[in-house]
CSV table of C-alpha atoms in Angstrom, one decimal:
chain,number,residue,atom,x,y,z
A,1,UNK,CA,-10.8,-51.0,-40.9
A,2,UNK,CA,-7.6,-49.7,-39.5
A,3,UNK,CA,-7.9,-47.0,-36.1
A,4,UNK,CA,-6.3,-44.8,-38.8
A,5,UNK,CA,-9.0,-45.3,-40.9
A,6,UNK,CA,-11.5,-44.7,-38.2
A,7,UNK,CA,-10.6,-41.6,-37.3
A,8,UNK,CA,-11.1,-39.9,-40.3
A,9,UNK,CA,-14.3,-41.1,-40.6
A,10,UNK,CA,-16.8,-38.2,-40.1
A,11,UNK,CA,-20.0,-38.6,-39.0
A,12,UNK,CA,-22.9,-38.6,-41.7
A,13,UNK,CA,-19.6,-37.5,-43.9
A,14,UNK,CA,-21.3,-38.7,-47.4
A,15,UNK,CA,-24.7,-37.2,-46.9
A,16,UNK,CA,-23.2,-33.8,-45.7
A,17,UNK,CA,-20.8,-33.5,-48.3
A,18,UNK,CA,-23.2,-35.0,-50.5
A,19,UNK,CA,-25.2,-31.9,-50.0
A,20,UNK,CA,-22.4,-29.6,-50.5
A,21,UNK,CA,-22.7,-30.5,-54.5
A,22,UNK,CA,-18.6,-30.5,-54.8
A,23,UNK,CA,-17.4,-29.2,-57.9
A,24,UNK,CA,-14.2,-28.8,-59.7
A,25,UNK,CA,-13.2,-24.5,-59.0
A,26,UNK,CA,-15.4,-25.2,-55.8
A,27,UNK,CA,-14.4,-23.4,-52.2
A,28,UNK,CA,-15.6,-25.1,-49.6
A,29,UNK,CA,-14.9,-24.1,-45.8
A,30,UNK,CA,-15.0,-27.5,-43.5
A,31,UNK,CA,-15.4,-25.1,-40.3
A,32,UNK,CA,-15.1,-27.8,-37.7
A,33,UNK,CA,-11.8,-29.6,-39.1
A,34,UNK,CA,-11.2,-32.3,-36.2
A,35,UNK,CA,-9.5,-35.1,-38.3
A,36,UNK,CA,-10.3,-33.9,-41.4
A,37,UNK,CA,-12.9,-36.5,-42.6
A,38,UNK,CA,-15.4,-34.1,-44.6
A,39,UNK,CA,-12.2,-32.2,-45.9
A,40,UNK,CA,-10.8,-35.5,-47.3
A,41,UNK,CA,-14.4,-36.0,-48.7
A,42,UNK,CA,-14.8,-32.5,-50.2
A,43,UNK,CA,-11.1,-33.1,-52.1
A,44,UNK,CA,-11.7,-36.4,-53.5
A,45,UNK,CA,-13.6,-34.0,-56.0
A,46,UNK,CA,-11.2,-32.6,-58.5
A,47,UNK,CA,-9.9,-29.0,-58.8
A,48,UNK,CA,-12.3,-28.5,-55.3
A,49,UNK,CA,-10.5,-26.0,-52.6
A,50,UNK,CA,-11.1,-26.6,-48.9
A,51,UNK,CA,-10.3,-23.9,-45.9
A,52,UNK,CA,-10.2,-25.7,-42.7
A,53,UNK,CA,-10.4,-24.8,-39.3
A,54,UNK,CA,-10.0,-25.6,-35.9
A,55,UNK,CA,-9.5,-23.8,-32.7
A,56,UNK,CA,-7.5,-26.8,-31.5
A,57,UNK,CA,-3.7,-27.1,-32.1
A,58,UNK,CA,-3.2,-31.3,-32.5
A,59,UNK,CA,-6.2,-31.1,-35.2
A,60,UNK,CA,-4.2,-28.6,-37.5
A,61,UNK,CA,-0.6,-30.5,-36.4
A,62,UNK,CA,-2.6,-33.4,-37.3
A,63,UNK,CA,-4.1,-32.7,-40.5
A,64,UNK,CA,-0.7,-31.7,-42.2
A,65,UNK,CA,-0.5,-34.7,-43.8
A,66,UNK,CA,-3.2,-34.1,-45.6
A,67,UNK,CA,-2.3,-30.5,-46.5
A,68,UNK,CA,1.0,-32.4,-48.2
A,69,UNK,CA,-1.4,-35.0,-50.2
A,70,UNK,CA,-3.5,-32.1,-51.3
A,71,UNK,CA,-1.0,-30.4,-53.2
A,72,UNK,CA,-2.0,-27.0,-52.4
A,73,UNK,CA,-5.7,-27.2,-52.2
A,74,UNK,CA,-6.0,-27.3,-48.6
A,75,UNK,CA,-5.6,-24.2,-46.2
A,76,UNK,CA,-5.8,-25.0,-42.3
A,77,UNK,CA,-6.3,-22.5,-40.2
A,78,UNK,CA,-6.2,-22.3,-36.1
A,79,UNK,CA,-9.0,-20.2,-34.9
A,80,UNK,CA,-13.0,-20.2,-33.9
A,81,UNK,CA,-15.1,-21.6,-36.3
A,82,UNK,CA,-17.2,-18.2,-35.3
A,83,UNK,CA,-14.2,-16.2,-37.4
A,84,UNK,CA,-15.1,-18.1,-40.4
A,85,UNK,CA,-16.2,-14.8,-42.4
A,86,UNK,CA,-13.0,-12.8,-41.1
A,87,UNK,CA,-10.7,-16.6,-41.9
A,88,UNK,CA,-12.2,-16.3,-45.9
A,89,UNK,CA,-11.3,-12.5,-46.3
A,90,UNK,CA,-7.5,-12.9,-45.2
A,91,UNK,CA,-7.6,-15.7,-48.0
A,92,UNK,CA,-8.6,-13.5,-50.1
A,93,UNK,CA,-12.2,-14.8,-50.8
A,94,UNK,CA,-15.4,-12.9,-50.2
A,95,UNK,CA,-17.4,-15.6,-50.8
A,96,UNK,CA,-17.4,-19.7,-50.7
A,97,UNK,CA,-19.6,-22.1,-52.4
A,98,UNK,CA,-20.1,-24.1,-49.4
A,99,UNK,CA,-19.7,-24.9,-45.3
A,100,UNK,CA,-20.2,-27.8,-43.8
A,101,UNK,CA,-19.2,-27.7,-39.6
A,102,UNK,CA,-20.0,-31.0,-36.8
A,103,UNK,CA,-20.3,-29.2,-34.0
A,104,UNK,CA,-19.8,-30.3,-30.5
A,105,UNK,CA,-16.6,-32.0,-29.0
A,106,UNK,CA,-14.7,-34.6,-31.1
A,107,UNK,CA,-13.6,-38.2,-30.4
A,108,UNK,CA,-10.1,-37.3,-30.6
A,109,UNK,CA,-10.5,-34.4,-27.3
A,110,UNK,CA,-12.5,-37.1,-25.9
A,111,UNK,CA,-9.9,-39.8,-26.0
A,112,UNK,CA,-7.1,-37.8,-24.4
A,113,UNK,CA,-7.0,-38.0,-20.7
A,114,UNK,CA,-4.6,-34.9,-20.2
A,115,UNK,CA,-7.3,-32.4,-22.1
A,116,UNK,CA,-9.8,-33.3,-19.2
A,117,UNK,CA,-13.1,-33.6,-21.3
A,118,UNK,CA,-14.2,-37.2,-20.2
A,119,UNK,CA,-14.8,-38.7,-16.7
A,120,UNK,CA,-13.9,-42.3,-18.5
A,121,UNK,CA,-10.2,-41.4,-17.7
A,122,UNK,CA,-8.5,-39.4,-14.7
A,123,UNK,CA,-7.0,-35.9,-15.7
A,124,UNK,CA,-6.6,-32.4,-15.8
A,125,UNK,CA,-10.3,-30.7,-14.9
A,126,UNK,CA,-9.4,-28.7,-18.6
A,127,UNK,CA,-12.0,-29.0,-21.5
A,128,UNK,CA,-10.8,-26.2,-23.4
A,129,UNK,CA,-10.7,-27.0,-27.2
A,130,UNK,CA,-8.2,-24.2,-27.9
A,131,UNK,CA,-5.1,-23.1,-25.3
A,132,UNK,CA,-6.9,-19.8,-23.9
A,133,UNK,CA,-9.8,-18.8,-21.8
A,134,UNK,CA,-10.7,-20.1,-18.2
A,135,UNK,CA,-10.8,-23.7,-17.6
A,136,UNK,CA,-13.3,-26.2,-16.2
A,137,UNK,CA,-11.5,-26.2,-13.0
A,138,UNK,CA,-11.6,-22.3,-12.8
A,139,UNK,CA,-15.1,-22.5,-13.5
A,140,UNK,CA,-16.1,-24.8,-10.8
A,141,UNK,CA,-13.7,-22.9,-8.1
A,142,UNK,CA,-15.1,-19.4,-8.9
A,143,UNK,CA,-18.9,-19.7,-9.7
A,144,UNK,CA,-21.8,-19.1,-7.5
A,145,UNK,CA,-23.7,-21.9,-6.6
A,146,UNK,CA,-26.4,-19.9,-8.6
A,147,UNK,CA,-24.8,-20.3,-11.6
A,148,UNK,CA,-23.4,-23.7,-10.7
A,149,UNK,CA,-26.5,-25.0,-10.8
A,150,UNK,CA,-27.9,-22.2,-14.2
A,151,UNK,CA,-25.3,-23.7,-16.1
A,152,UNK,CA,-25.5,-27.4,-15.1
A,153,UNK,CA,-29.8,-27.2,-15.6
A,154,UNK,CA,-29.4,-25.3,-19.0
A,155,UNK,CA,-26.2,-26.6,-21.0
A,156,UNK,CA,-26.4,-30.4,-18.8
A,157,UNK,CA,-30.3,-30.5,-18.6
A,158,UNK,CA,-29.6,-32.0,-15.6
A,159,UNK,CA,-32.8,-32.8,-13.2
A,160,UNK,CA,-30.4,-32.8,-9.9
A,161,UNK,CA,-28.3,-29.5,-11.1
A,162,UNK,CA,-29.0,-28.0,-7.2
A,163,UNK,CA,-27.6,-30.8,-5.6
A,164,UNK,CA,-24.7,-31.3,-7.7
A,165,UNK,CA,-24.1,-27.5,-7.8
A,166,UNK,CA,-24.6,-27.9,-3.7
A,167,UNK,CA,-21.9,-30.7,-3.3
A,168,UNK,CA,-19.4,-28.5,-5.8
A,169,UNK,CA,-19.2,-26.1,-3.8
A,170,UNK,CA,-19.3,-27.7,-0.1
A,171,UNK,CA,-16.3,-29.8,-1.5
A,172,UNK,CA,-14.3,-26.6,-2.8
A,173,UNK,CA,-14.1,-25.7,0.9
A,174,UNK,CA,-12.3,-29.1,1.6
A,175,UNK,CA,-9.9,-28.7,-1.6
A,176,UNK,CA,-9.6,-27.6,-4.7
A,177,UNK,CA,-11.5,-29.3,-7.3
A,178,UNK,CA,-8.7,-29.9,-9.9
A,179,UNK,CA,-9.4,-33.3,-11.6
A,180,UNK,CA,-11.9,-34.9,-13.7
A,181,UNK,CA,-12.4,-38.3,-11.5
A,182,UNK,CA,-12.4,-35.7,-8.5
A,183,UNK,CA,-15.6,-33.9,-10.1
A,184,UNK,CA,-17.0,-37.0,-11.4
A,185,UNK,CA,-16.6,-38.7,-7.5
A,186,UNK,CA,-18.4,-35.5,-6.4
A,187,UNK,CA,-21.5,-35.9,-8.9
A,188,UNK,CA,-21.7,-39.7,-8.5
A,189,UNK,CA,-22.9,-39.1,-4.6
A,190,UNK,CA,-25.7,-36.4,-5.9
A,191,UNK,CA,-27.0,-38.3,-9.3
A,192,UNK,CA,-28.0,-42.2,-8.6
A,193,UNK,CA,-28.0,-44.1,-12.0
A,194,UNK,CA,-29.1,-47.8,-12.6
A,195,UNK,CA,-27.4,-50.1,-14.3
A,196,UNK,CA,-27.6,-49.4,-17.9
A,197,UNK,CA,-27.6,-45.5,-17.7
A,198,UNK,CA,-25.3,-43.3,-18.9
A,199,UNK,CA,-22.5,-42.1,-16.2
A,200,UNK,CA,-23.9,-40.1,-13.4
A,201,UNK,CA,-21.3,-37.1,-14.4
A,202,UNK,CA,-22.2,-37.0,-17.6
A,203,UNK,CA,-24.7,-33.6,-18.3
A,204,UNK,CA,-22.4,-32.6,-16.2
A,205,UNK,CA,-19.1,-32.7,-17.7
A,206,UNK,CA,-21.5,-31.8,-21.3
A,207,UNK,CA,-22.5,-28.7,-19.2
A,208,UNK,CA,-19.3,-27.4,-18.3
A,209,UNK,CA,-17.3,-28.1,-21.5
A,210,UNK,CA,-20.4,-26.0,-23.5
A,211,UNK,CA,-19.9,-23.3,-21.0
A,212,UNK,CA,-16.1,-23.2,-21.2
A,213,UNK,CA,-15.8,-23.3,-24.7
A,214,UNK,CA,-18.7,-21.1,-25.2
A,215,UNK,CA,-20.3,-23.6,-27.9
A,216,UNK,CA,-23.2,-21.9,-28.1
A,217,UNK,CA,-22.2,-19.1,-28.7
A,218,UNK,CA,-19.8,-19.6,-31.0
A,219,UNK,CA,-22.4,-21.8,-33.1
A,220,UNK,CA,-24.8,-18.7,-33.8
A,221,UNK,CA,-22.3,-16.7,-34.4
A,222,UNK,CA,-20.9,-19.2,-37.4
A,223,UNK,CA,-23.9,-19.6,-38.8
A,224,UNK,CA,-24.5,-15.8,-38.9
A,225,UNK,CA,-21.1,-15.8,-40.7
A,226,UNK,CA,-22.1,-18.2,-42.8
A,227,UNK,CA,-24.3,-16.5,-43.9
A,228,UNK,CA,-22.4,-13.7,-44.8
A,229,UNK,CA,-19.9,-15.4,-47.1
A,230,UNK,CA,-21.7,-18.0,-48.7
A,231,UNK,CA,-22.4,-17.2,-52.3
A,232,UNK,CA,-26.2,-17.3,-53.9
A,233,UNK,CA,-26.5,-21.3,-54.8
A,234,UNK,CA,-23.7,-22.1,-52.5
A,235,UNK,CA,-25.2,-24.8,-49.4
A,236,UNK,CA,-24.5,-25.1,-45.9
A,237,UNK,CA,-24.5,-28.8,-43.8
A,238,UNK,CA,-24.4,-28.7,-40.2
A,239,UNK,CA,-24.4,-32.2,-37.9
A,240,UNK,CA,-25.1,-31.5,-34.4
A,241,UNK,CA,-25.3,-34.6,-31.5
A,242,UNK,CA,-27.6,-32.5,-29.0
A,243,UNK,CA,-30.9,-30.9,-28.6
A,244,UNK,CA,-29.3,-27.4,-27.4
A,245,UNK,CA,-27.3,-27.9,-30.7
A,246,UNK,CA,-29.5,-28.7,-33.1
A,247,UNK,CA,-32.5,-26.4,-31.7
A,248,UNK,CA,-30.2,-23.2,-32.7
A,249,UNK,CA,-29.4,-24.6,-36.1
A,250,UNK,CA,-33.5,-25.7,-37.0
A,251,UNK,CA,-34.5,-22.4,-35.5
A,252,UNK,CA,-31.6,-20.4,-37.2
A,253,UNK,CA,-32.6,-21.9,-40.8
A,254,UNK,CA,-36.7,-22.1,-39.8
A,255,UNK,CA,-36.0,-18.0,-39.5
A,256,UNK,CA,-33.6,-17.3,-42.7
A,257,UNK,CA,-35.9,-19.4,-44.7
A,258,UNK,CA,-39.0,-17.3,-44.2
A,259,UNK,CA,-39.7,-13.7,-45.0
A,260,UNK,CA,-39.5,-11.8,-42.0
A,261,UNK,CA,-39.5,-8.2,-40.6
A,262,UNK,CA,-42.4,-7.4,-41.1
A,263,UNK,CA,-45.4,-7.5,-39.2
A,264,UNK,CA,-49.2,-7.8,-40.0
A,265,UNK,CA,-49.7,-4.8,-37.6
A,266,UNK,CA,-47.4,-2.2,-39.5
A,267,UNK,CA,-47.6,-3.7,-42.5
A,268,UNK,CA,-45.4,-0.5,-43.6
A,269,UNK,CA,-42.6,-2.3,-42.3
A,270,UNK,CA,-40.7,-4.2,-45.4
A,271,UNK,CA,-40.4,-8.3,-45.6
A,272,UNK,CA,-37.2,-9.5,-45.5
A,273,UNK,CA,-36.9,-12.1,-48.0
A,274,UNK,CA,-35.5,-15.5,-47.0
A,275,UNK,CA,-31.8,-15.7,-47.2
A,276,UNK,CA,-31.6,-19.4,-47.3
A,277,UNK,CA,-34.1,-22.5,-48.6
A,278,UNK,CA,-34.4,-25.6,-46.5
A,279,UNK,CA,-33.1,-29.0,-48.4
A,280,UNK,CA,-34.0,-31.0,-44.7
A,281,UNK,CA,-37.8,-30.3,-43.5
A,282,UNK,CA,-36.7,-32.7,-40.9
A,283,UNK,CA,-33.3,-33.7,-39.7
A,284,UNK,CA,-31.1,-36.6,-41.9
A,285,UNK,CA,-29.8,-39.1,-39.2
A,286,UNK,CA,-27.7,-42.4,-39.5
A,287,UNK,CA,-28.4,-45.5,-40.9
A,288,UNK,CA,-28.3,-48.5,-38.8
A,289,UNK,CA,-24.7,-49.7,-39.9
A,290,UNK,CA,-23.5,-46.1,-38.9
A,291,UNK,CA,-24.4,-46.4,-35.6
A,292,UNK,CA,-23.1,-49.9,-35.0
A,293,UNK,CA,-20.0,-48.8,-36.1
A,294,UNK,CA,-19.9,-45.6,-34.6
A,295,UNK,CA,-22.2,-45.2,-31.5
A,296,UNK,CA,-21.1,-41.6,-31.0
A,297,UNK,CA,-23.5,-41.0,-34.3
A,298,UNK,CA,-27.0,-41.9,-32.5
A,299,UNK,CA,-27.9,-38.5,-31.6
A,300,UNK,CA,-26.4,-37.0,-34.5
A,301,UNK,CA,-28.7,-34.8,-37.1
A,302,UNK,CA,-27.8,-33.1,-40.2
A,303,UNK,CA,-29.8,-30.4,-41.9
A,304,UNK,CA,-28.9,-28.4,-45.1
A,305,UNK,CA,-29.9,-25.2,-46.7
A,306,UNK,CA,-28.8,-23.5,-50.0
A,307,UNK,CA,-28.2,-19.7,-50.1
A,308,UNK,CA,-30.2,-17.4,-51.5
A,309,UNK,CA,-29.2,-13.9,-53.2
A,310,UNK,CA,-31.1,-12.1,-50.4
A,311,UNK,CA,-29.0,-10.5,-48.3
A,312,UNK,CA,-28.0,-11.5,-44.9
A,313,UNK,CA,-30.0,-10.8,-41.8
A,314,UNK,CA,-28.5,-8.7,-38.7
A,315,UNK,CA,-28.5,-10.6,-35.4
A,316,UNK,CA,-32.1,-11.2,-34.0
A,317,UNK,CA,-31.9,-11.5,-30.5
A,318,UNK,CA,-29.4,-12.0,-27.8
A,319,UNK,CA,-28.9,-15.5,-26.2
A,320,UNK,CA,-31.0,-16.4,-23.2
A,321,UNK,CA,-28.3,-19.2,-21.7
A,322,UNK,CA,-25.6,-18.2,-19.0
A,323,UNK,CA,-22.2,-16.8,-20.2
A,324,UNK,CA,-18.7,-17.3,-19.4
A,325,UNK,CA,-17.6,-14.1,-18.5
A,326,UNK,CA,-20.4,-13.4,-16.6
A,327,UNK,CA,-20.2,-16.8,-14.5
A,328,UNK,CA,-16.3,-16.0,-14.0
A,329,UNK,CA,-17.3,-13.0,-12.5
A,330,UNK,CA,-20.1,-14.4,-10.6
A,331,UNK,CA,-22.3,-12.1,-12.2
């Protein structure tokens, strides 16, 4: 298999798609487009339609190839995968028959040095997926150690978050903290690993790319889109490669898949009925021969729903994690 080939491989691509049901007169949004692996997987159907998107520029440059071999059946578009709802309605469509999104950071962002994401190469402390917003390097030159440390304990679930937020900041006052071997040197003196471990930097670097690019966010707020413009029948795949991930996505469905606001102490109060049914009870993950080829895939899950004709929930609570603006603010 060629590196070409490689890279449009996307992970647990059959059984999501699979999922999907593809049918000829289909839409389909693939809401994470990176290089365009379920997208080539939804169009090998026939007379399907795919809407990608991605926030980053090289994966929409990169997929127009694609758009060319699809003769008009694939739309990319450069925005949040949060805007999914809002993308639909300027194409026209108020609903889709399915949406499938891998959410997290992709092997291409990883593999290139000057977009700062890994510690496995020396670059620019970056990590944004799109061109706006504050970067890594702003984040660890203007946050409280407080929230140094919030952020690095929550999004990293790192044990030793005080003592790397600690050694951030003392080494701010030396210099600026502007590249990624620079922050990776830093966290290396505070986290001791034995051989065989992953990197010392690592929840690290996972902690400030989720808080830069606001993943979390951004995740409930495309399923809660979704929800909104997926037609009655139509499914929705998500593959997630972390517990912070894949905990909003099994309590998101666990919620939509139940009746709820009611309560058995005013039982006045009307039952929602469930806006999506499960397909996964528990989580599809790789086969052996996936993850031998692919060892990004081992923490990957995939769970499916289908949409129901109920209609879609409002917002149930506000997130509990720290948030960018307020960490740029040092509030």
């Amino acid at each position: 298999m060629s590196a070409a080939d490689q890279r449009h491989i996307s992970v647990l691509g059959p059984e999501a798609v699979a999922a999907l049901a593809p049918r000829a007169g289909g839409i389909y949004v693939d809401a994470t487009f990176g290089a365009g692996g379920y997208s080539r997987l939804i169009l090998a159907t026939a007379g399907t339609r795919v809407i990608g998107i991605d926030r980053d520029a090289t994966a929409i440059v990169g997929g127009q190839d694609l758009v060319a071999q699809a003769d008009g059946r694939l739309t990319l578009v450069e925005d949040r995968f949060s805007h999914l709802a809002d993308i639909c309605a300027a194409q026209g469509l108020d609903t889709v028959d399915g949406v499938v999104m891998d959410v997290g950071v992709s092997s291409m962002q990883l593999d290139q040095a000057g977009r700062g994401f890994s510690f496995r190469f020396d670059g620019p402390l970056d990590m944004r997926m799109g061109g706006d917003g504050p970067t890594a390097a702003d984040v660890v030159a203007c946050a409280t150690e407080r929230d140094l440390a919030n952020v690095i304990y929550i999004f990293g679930e790192e044990r030793h978050s005080r003592g790397v937020a600690r050694a951030i900041v003392a080494s701010r006052k030396e210099q600026p903290i502007t590249t990624t071997r620079a922050l990776a040197d830093i966290v290396a003196r505070v986290v001791r690993s034995k051989p065989g471990d992953i990197h010392p930097a690592t929840r690290t670097f996972q902690a400030l790319r989720i808080l830069v690019n606001e993943e979390l966010d951004e995740l409930e707020r495309a399923l809660a889109a979704t929800e909104r413009v997926l037609k009655p029948g139509g499914w929705l795949a998500v593959v997630s490669f972390h517990s912070l991930e894949d905990r909003i996505v099994k309590t998101f469905l666990s919620e939509r898949s139940k009746s709820g606001g009611g309560s058995r102490h005013l039982p006045e109060v009307a039952q929602q009925p469930p806006s999506f049914a499960l397909l996964t009870r528990r989580p599809v993950v790789p086969g052996e021969e996936e993850t031998a080829a692919n060892p990004r895939a081992r923490s990957a899950k995939l769970r499916c729903a289908e949409r129901t004709a109920a209609p879609a929930r409002a917002a149930s609570h506000e997130p509990s994690w720290p948030r960018l603006d307020d960490v740029m603010r040092g509030g």
